[in-house]
Coordinates of C-alpha atoms and ligand atoms in Angstrom, one line a residue:
M106 CA 109.5 124.1 77.9
T107 CA 106.1 123.0 79.1
R108 CA 103.3 125.5 79.4
I109 CA 101.4 124.9 82.6
T110 CA 98.3 126.5 84.2
V111 CA 98.6 127.7 87.8
A112 CA 95.9 128.8 90.3
K113 CA 97.0 130.3 93.5
G114 CA 93.7 129.6 95.2
D115 CA 92.5 130.9 98.6
G116 CA 93.7 131.2 102.2
I117 CA 97.2 129.9 102.5
G118 CA 97.1 129.1 98.7
P119 CA 99.1 132.1 97.3
E120 CA 101.8 131.7 99.9
I121 CA 102.4 128.1 99.4
M122 CA 102.1 128.4 95.6
D123 CA 104.8 131.2 95.6
A124 CA 107.0 129.0 97.7
T125 CA 106.5 125.9 95.5
L126 CA 107.1 127.8 92.3
S127 CA 110.2 129.5 93.6
I128 CA 111.7 126.1 94.6
I129 CA 110.9 124.3 91.2
L130 CA 112.0 127.3 89.2
A131 CA 115.3 127.5 91.1
A132 CA 115.8 123.8 90.5
G133 CA 115.6 124.5 86.8
A134 CA 111.9 123.5 85.9
R135 CA 111.4 124.1 82.2
I136 CA 108.0 125.6 82.6
E137 CA 106.0 128.6 81.4
I138 CA 103.1 129.7 83.5
D139 CA 99.6 130.9 82.7
E140 CA 97.9 132.0 85.9
I141 CA 94.1 131.8 86.3
E142 CA 91.8 132.9 89.0
V143 CA 89.6 130.2 90.7
G144 CA 87.9 129.8 94.0
E145 CA 86.3 132.2 96.5
K146 CA 86.5 135.4 94.5
V147 CA 85.0 133.7 91.4
Y148 CA 82.3 132.0 93.6
L149 CA 81.3 135.2 95.3
S150 CA 81.1 137.1 92.0
G151 CA 78.0 134.8 91.4
N152 CA 79.7 132.0 89.5
T153 CA 78.5 128.9 91.4
S154 CA 81.2 126.7 89.7
G155 CA 84.1 128.7 91.0
I156 CA 85.8 129.0 87.6
A157 CA 85.2 131.2 84.6
R158 CA 84.6 129.8 81.0
E159 CA 88.0 131.3 79.8
S160 CA 89.9 129.6 82.5
W161 CA 88.7 126.2 81.3
D162 CA 90.0 127.2 77.9
V163 CA 93.4 127.8 79.4
I164 CA 93.3 124.5 81.4
R165 CA 92.3 122.5 78.5
R166 CA 95.0 124.1 76.2
N167 CA 97.9 123.6 78.6
K168 CA 96.7 120.2 79.8
V169 CA 98.8 120.5 83.0
F170 CA 97.2 122.2 86.0
L171 CA 99.0 123.0 89.3
K172 CA 96.2 124.1 91.8
A173 CA 96.6 125.5 95.3
P174 CA 93.6 124.8 97.7
I175 CA 90.6 126.9 97.4
T176 CA 87.9 127.8 99.8
T177 CA 84.3 126.6 98.9
P178 CA 81.9 129.0 100.5
Q179 CA 79.3 127.3 102.8
G180 CA 75.8 127.1 101.5
G181 CA 74.4 128.8 98.5
G182 CA 74.6 125.9 96.1
Y183 CA 78.4 126.3 95.4
K184 CA 79.8 123.4 93.6
S185 CA 83.2 121.9 94.6
L186 CA 85.6 122.9 92.0
N187 CA 87.7 119.8 92.6
V188 CA 85.0 117.4 91.9
T189 CA 83.9 119.5 88.8
T190 CA 87.5 119.5 87.5
R191 CA 88.0 115.8 87.9
K192 CA 84.7 115.0 86.1
F193 CA 84.9 117.5 83.3
L194 CA 88.5 116.6 82.4
G195 CA 88.0 112.9 82.9
L196 CA 90.8 112.7 85.5
Y197 CA 90.3 109.0 86.3
A198 CA 93.3 108.3 88.4
N199 CA 94.1 109.8 91.8
V200 CA 97.6 109.1 92.8
R201 CA 98.7 109.7 96.3
P202 CA 102.1 108.7 97.6
C203 CA 102.4 108.3 101.4
V204 CA 105.8 108.0 102.8
S205 CA 107.0 108.3 106.3
L206 CA 109.8 110.7 107.3
H207 CA 110.7 109.0 110.5
P208 CA 112.4 110.1 112.8
F209 CA 111.9 113.7 111.6
V210 CA 108.2 113.7 111.5
K211 CA 106.4 111.6 114.1
T212 CA 104.7 108.4 112.9
K213 CA 104.0 105.0 114.4
H214 CA 105.1 103.6 111.0
P215 CA 108.8 104.3 110.4
V216 CA 109.3 102.4 107.2
M217 CA 106.0 103.1 105.5
D218 CA 106.3 103.9 101.6
L219 CA 103.2 103.2 99.7
V220 CA 101.2 104.8 96.9
I221 CA 97.4 104.7 96.8
I222 CA 95.8 104.7 93.3
R223 CA 92.2 105.6 93.6
E224 CA 89.6 105.4 90.8
N225 CA 88.3 108.9 90.5
E226 CA 85.3 109.0 88.3
E227 CA 82.6 106.3 89.0
D228 CA 81.4 104.1 91.9
L229 CA 79.0 105.8 94.3
Y230 CA 80.4 109.2 93.3
A231 CA 78.4 109.3 90.1
G232 CA 76.0 111.2 92.2
I233 CA 72.9 109.4 91.0
E234 CA 70.7 109.4 94.1
H235 CA 66.9 109.2 94.5
Q236 CA 64.4 109.1 97.3
Q237 CA 62.0 106.3 96.5
T238 CA 59.7 105.8 99.4
D239 CA 59.0 107.6 102.7
E240 CA 61.6 105.5 104.3
V241 CA 64.3 104.6 101.7
M242 CA 66.9 106.6 99.7
Q243 CA 69.0 105.0 96.9
C244 CA 72.6 105.9 95.7
L245 CA 73.6 104.0 92.5
K246 CA 77.0 102.4 92.5
L247 CA 78.2 102.2 88.9
I248 CA 81.3 100.3 88.0
S249 CA 82.3 100.0 84.3
R250 CA 84.7 97.7 82.6
P251 CA 86.6 100.6 80.9
G252 CA 86.7 102.4 84.3
C253 CA 88.3 99.3 85.9
E254 CA 90.7 98.6 83.0
K255 CA 92.0 102.1 83.0
I256 CA 92.7 102.5 86.6
V257 CA 94.2 98.9 87.1
R258 CA 96.4 99.3 84.1
Y259 CA 97.5 102.7 85.4
A260 CA 98.5 101.1 88.7
F261 CA 100.6 98.5 87.0
E262 CA 102.2 100.9 84.6
Y263 CA 103.0 103.2 87.6
A264 CA 104.6 100.3 89.4
K265 CA 106.6 99.5 86.4
Q266 CA 107.8 103.0 85.8
Y267 CA 108.8 103.7 89.4
G268 CA 110.3 100.4 90.2
R269 CA 107.6 99.3 92.6
K270 CA 107.4 95.5 93.3
K271 CA 103.8 94.8 94.2
V272 CA 100.3 96.0 93.3
T273 CA 97.5 95.2 95.7
C274 CA 93.8 95.5 95.0
F275 CA 91.2 96.2 97.6
T276 CA 87.5 95.5 97.0
K277 CA 84.4 94.2 98.9
D278 CA 83.6 91.6 96.2
N279 CA 82.5 88.9 98.7
I280 CA 79.4 91.2 99.2
M281 CA 79.2 93.2 95.9
K282 CA 79.7 90.4 93.5
Q283 CA 78.8 92.3 90.4
T284 CA 80.4 95.8 90.9
D285 CA 83.4 95.0 93.0
G286 CA 83.5 91.6 91.5
L287 CA 84.2 93.3 88.1
F288 CA 86.9 95.5 89.5
H289 CA 88.6 92.3 91.1
K290 CA 88.2 90.3 87.8
V291 CA 89.7 93.0 85.7
F292 CA 92.5 93.3 88.3
D293 CA 93.3 89.6 87.8
E294 CA 93.1 89.8 84.0
I295 CA 95.5 92.8 83.8
A296 CA 97.9 91.5 86.6
A297 CA 98.5 88.5 84.4
E298 CA 100.1 90.8 81.8
Y299 CA 102.7 92.0 84.3
P300 CA 104.3 88.8 85.6
E301 CA 107.3 90.7 86.8
I302 CA 105.1 92.6 89.3
E303 CA 103.7 90.8 92.3
N304 CA 100.0 91.1 92.8
E305 CA 97.4 90.3 95.5
H306 CA 93.8 91.0 96.4
W307 CA 92.5 91.9 99.9
I308 CA 88.9 92.3 101.0
V309 CA 88.8 96.1 101.8
D310 CA 87.9 95.7 105.4
I311 CA 90.8 93.5 106.6
G312 CA 93.0 95.1 104.0
S313 CA 92.5 98.5 105.6
A314 CA 93.1 97.2 109.0
K315 CA 96.4 95.6 107.8
M316 CA 97.2 98.9 106.1
A317 CA 96.7 100.9 109.2
D318 CA 98.6 98.5 111.3
T319 CA 101.4 97.3 109.0
P320 CA 101.7 99.7 106.1
E321 CA 105.1 98.4 105.1
A322 CA 103.4 95.3 103.8
F323 CA 102.1 97.3 100.9
D324 CA 103.6 99.1 97.9
V325 CA 101.0 100.3 95.4
I326 CA 97.4 99.7 96.3
V327 CA 94.6 100.3 93.7
M328 CA 90.9 100.6 94.6
P329 CA 87.5 101.8 93.6
N330 CA 86.5 105.5 94.4
L331 CA 84.9 105.3 97.8
Y332 CA 87.5 103.1 99.5
G333 CA 90.2 105.1 97.9
D334 CA 88.8 108.4 99.1
I335 CA 88.7 107.2 102.7
L336 CA 91.9 105.1 102.7
S337 CA 94.2 107.7 101.0
D338 CA 93.4 110.1 103.9
V339 CA 94.2 107.3 106.4
A340 CA 97.3 106.5 104.7
A341 CA 98.5 110.2 104.5
Q342 CA 97.6 110.6 108.2
I343 CA 99.5 107.5 109.4
A344 CA 102.5 108.4 107.4
G345 CA 102.9 111.4 109.7
S346 CA 100.7 114.2 108.4
V347 CA 98.0 115.1 105.9
G348 CA 99.8 118.5 105.6
L349 CA 102.8 116.8 103.8
A350 CA 100.9 114.9 101.1
G351 CA 100.4 115.8 97.4
S352 CA 98.3 114.2 94.9
A353 CA 98.0 113.9 91.2
N354 CA 94.7 113.6 89.3
I355 CA 95.5 112.0 85.9
G356 CA 93.3 111.8 82.7
E357 CA 93.9 110.7 79.2
E358 CA 94.5 114.3 78.1
C359 CA 94.8 116.5 81.1
A360 CA 96.2 116.3 84.6
M361 CA 95.8 118.3 87.8
F362 CA 98.3 118.4 90.7
E363 CA 97.6 119.7 94.2
A364 CA 98.2 119.4 98.0
I365 CA 95.6 117.2 99.8
H366 CA 94.9 119.7 102.5
G367 CA 92.6 122.7 102.3
S368 CA 93.1 126.4 102.3
A369 CA 93.5 126.8 106.1
P370 CA 92.0 130.3 106.2
R371 CA 93.0 130.8 109.8
R372 CA 96.7 130.6 108.8
A373 CA 96.5 132.7 105.8
G374 CA 98.7 135.7 105.2
Q375 CA 100.9 135.0 108.2
N376 CA 103.9 133.2 106.4
M377 CA 103.3 130.2 108.6
A378 CA 101.9 127.5 106.3
N379 CA 103.9 124.4 105.3
P380 CA 104.3 124.4 101.4
S381 CA 105.3 120.7 101.4
G382 CA 102.0 119.2 100.3
L383 CA 101.8 121.5 97.3
L384 CA 105.5 120.9 96.5
Q385 CA 104.9 117.1 96.6
G386 CA 102.1 117.7 94.1
A387 CA 104.4 119.8 91.9
I388 CA 107.1 117.0 92.1
Q389 CA 104.4 114.6 90.7
M390 CA 103.7 117.2 87.9
L391 CA 107.5 117.4 87.0
T392 CA 107.6 113.6 86.6
H393 CA 104.5 113.6 84.7
I394 CA 105.9 116.2 82.2
G395 CA 109.1 114.2 81.9
Q396 CA 111.3 116.5 84.0
N397 CA 112.6 113.8 86.2
D398 CA 115.9 115.3 86.7
V399 CA 114.2 118.4 88.3
A400 CA 111.7 116.3 90.3
E401 CA 114.6 114.3 91.7
K402 CA 116.7 117.3 92.6
V403 CA 113.7 119.0 94.4
Q404 CA 112.7 115.9 96.2
N405 CA 116.2 115.1 97.5
A406 CA 116.7 118.8 98.6
W407 CA 113.3 118.7 100.4
L408 CA 114.2 115.5 102.2
R409 CA 117.5 117.0 103.2
T410 CA 115.8 120.1 104.6
I411 CA 113.3 118.0 106.6
E412 CA 116.1 115.8 108.0
E413 CA 118.1 118.9 108.9
G414 CA 115.3 119.8 111.3
I415 CA 114.2 122.9 109.4
H416 CA 110.4 122.7 110.0
T417 CA 107.3 124.8 109.8
Y418 CA 105.1 125.1 112.9
D419 CA 102.9 122.2 112.0
I420 CA 105.6 119.6 112.2
Y421 CA 107.9 121.5 114.5
K422 CA 108.7 119.4 117.6
E423 CA 111.1 120.3 120.4
G424 CA 114.0 117.8 120.6
V425 CA 113.7 116.7 116.9
S426 CA 113.4 120.0 115.0
K427 CA 116.2 122.4 114.9
Q428 CA 114.8 125.6 113.5
K429 CA 111.0 126.8 113.2
V430 CA 110.7 128.5 110.0
G431 CA 108.0 130.4 108.0
T432 CA 106.7 129.4 104.5
R433 CA 109.2 131.7 102.7
E434 CA 112.2 130.7 104.9
F435 CA 111.3 127.0 104.4
A436 CA 111.4 127.5 100.6
E437 CA 114.7 129.3 100.8
A438 CA 116.1 126.4 102.9
V439 CA 115.1 123.9 100.2
I440 CA 116.5 126.1 97.4
A441 CA 119.8 126.4 99.3
R442 CA 120.0 122.5 99.4
L443 CA 119.1 121.9 95.7
S444 CA 122.5 120.2 95.0
Q445 CA 122.3 118.0 98.2
R446 CA 120.7 114.6 99.0
P447 CA 119.5 113.4 102.3
E448 CA 121.9 111.4 104.5
I449 CA 119.4 109.5 106.8
L450 CA 116.2 109.5 104.8
K451 CA 116.2 107.5 101.7
A452 CA 117.2 109.6 98.6
V453 CA 115.0 109.2 95.6
S454 CA 116.0 108.4 92.1
Y455 CA 113.6 108.9 89.3
A456 CA 115.3 107.3 86.4
K457 CA 112.4 107.2 84.0
G458 CA 109.6 109.7 83.7
A459 CA 107.0 111.1 81.5
A460 CA 103.2 110.7 81.6
L461 CA 102.2 107.2 81.5
K462 CA 100.9 106.2 78.1
L463 CA 98.1 103.6 78.3
P464 CA 96.6 101.9 75.4
K465 CA 93.1 103.0 74.3
Y466 CA 90.2 101.0 75.7
V467 CA 89.1 98.3 73.2
R468 CA 85.5 97.4 73.6
K469 CA 85.0 93.6 73.8
A470 CA 82.5 91.8 71.4
P471 CA 79.0 92.0 73.0
A472 CA 77.9 89.0 75.0
L473 CA 74.7 87.1 74.4
K474 CA 72.3 89.1 76.6
E475 CA 68.9 87.5 77.5
L476 CA 66.2 88.9 79.6
V477 CA 65.1 86.2 82.1
G478 CA 63.1 88.2 84.6
V479 CA 62.4 91.6 86.2
D480 CA 62.6 93.0 89.7
V481 CA 59.8 95.5 90.4
F482 CA 60.3 97.6 93.5
V483 CA 57.2 98.8 95.1
H484 CA 56.5 101.4 97.9
H485 CA 54.0 99.6 100.2
G486 CA 53.1 100.2 103.9
S487 CA 52.5 96.6 104.7
T488 CA 54.7 95.3 107.4
T489 CA 54.3 91.6 106.5
P490 CA 55.2 90.4 103.1
D491 CA 52.5 87.7 102.9
A492 CA 49.7 90.1 102.2
L493 CA 51.7 91.9 99.6
A494 CA 52.7 88.6 97.9
A495 CA 49.0 87.4 97.9
N496 CA 48.0 90.6 96.2
L497 CA 50.8 90.6 93.6
R498 CA 50.1 86.9 92.7
R499 CA 46.8 88.1 91.3
I500 CA 48.7 89.3 88.2
E501 CA 50.4 86.1 87.5
Q502 CA 48.0 84.5 85.2
E503 CA 47.2 87.6 83.2
C504 CA 50.8 88.5 82.7
R505 CA 52.1 84.9 82.3
V506 CA 54.7 85.3 85.0
K507 CA 55.5 83.9 88.5
L508 CA 56.3 86.0 91.5
T509 CA 59.4 84.0 92.8
M510 CA 60.7 86.2 95.6
I511 CA 60.2 89.3 97.7
T512 CA 63.2 91.0 99.5
N513 CA 63.3 93.9 101.8
R514 CA 66.6 95.7 101.8
G515 CA 68.1 92.7 100.0
I516 CA 66.9 90.1 102.5
K517 CA 64.5 87.4 101.2
V518 CA 61.2 87.8 103.2
W519 CA 58.8 85.8 101.0
P520 CA 58.4 82.9 100.5
E521 CA 59.4 81.5 104.0
G522 CA 60.8 84.7 105.5
F523 CA 61.4 85.2 109.3
E524 CA 59.0 87.2 111.3
E525 CA 61.9 88.8 113.1
T526 CA 63.3 90.4 109.9
F527 CA 62.6 94.2 110.1
C528 CA 60.9 95.5 107.0
T529 CA 60.8 99.0 105.6
D530 CA 58.2 100.3 103.0
H531 CA 60.5 99.4 100.0
W532 CA 60.1 95.9 98.5
R533 CA 61.8 94.2 95.7
C534 CA 59.4 91.8 93.9
R535 CA 61.0 89.3 91.5
F536 CA 59.0 88.1 88.5
K537 CA 60.2 85.3 86.2
P538 CA 58.3 83.9 83.1
A539 CA 55.6 81.4 84.0
E540 CA 57.0 79.1 81.2
G541 CA 60.5 78.9 79.7
R542 CA 63.4 80.9 80.5
I543 CA 63.2 84.1 78.5
L544 CA 60.9 87.0 79.5
A545 CA 59.5 89.2 76.7
K546 CA 60.2 92.8 77.0
K547 CA 56.7 93.8 76.7
S548 CA 55.7 91.6 79.7
I549 CA 57.4 94.3 81.9
A550 CA 55.0 96.9 80.7
M551 CA 52.1 94.5 81.4
I552 CA 53.3 93.8 84.9
L553 CA 53.6 97.5 85.7
S554 CA 50.2 98.2 84.3
A555 CA 48.6 95.3 86.3
I556 CA 50.3 96.3 89.5
D557 CA 49.0 99.8 89.0
E558 CA 45.4 98.3 88.6
L559 CA 46.0 96.8 92.1
S560 CA 46.8 100.3 93.3
I561 CA 50.2 99.3 94.4
D562 CA 52.9 102.0 93.9
S563 CA 55.7 100.6 91.7
I564 CA 58.8 102.8 92.0
K565 CA 61.3 101.3 89.6
T566 CA 62.2 98.1 87.7
E567 CA 65.5 96.3 87.2
N568 CA 65.8 93.9 84.3
L569 CA 67.4 90.5 85.1
Y570 CA 69.8 89.4 82.5
D571 CA 71.9 86.3 81.7
F572 CA 75.1 87.3 79.9
D573 CA 76.4 84.3 77.9
G574 CA 74.1 82.1 79.9
V575 CA 75.4 83.3 83.3
P576 CA 72.9 85.0 85.6
C577 CA 74.3 88.6 86.3
Y578 CA 72.0 89.8 89.0
A579 CA 72.1 89.4 92.9
L580 CA 70.1 86.6 94.6
G581 CA 68.2 87.6 97.7
Q582 CA 70.1 87.2 100.9
G583 CA 68.9 83.9 102.3
Q584 CA 67.8 82.6 98.9
Ligands
NAD782 P1 92.3 122.4 106.1 O1 93.1 121.3 105.4 O2 92.4 123.8 105.3 O3 92.9 122.7 107.4 C1 92.8 121.6 108.5 C2 93.9 122.0 109.5 O4 95.2 121.8 109.0 C3 93.9 123.4 110.1 O5 94.2 123.4 111.4 C4 95.1 124.1 109.3 O6 95.5 125.1 109.9 C5 96.0 122.9 109.1 N1 96.7 123.0 107.8 C6 96.3 122.6 106.5 N2 97.2 122.9 105.7 C7 98.3 123.3 106.3 C8 99.6 123.7 105.8 N3 99.9 123.6 104.6 N4 100.5 124.1 106.8 C9 100.1 124.2 108.0 N5 98.9 123.9 108.5 C10 98.1 123.4 107.7 O7 90.8 121.9 106.1 P2 89.5 122.8 106.6 O8 89.9 123.7 107.6 O9 88.5 121.7 106.8 O10 89.1 123.5 105.2 C11 89.4 124.9 105.0 C12 88.9 125.3 103.6 O11 89.6 124.5 102.6 C13 87.4 124.9 103.3 O12 86.8 126.0 102.6 C14 87.5 123.6 102.5 O13 86.3 123.6 101.5 C15 88.8 123.9 101.7 N6 89.4 122.6 101.1 C16 89.9 122.7 99.9 C17 90.5 121.7 99.4 C18 91.1 121.8 98.0 O14 91.1 122.8 97.3 N7 91.7 120.8 97.5 C19 90.6 120.5 100.1 C20 90.1 120.4 101.5 C21 89.4 121.5 101.9

């Protein structure tokens, strides 16, 4: 018996949760349920997080959470419960299988069967944003080695457990050489530990185009948070319908399972909604807790129901569908087929199960880290960089540094910039030591103070480091 936490959510949530639970319990799921209240009622009672303290205790104790969609009220500073749950519980992997159900659900991609594994905690979603000048905002993209190692290893272990043949990585490391570069590098390192699984890397733009056009070329795709957020919806949509997909959010301790769609308030209380998305989430939950026999039984009965043309309104199609049913009747139809397998769609077989056990992250020995310069960002109304450079060079002697470059939005504009380059009020000014290679840390404070004396508004600094003798910072475009 596994004790799980269940939240019935808002809108169509209670109906699809009742349907889902009735199916998995009829299939023999060995679960005990603790129900908690989250979502609209909790938000409107004045709790901006949408969940009470005691409910967190239940989720953390049981470690397995099946959640129906919830309604986040508009405005009023309400925080998305999904994002909060992922971050609080360290749910680093978002796993979304996207399989086509051709010819029973319309799709242009009849043989699509892929799984998107999205990093769920870092990247641009760390939420570290600042306005720095009148014209420029910044969002920090943070990619960490432990973050990359965990998600990439998860992807390979997932492929191994579910008999998948290939893991593909999508990044944009031709542009973001440090952040996406790290993700790609870690992918190559870990791929080498799984010689039995094919691996490949695509630049995310052409990779996405290929995925949208020829999804059957892919099996498991692993990627950083932002690309994964976008492409997992694209993949679900081209498989047939976002209404049919479930997802798992996996952490080292806890896991949350859900449908990918929302609470569809206009359909609520009418026994119309399709419970399939949440049921798919529940099937992922059953494999996670090692009840593969039940997961397999439910998935095959569900496939059989779909291929017999028993469809809810959202996928009902004249000529293909046989019977239009409501939420409850759909669940009853699946229950009635629990000992059957599909005849046309491919039956599933989940031989092995249980939560994937990944090794704990082992921190590497620190590299030799040397400070070799500093980028000082300034807010300056000048439209030509030459005047700014002339001004800044006045501090060179006093601070024993050289101004080596000025960029604007990453493009080198001094020395030898182009007049045609459009400039904002946000400038990156790179200082290197006047002599030798190493910059003393206290020089940074001197530079800032000297710039202040010039009445130039410095807004932030970034230290330039060599790690083990390798420069680990971006050059200016055109440098
Ligand atoms: P939605 O996914 O609820 O609905 C989009 C469309 O799909 C609607 O036409 C709806 O009727 C239909 N639909 C969705 N699920 C269906 C199902 N199971 N069966 C049949 N039809 C279905 O998206 P929305 O309208 O943008 O959002 C509604 C609410 O859901 C918002 O408050 C939003 O914040 C919330 N939301 C919650 C989650 C979550 O809890 N994970 C995710 C997305 C949106």
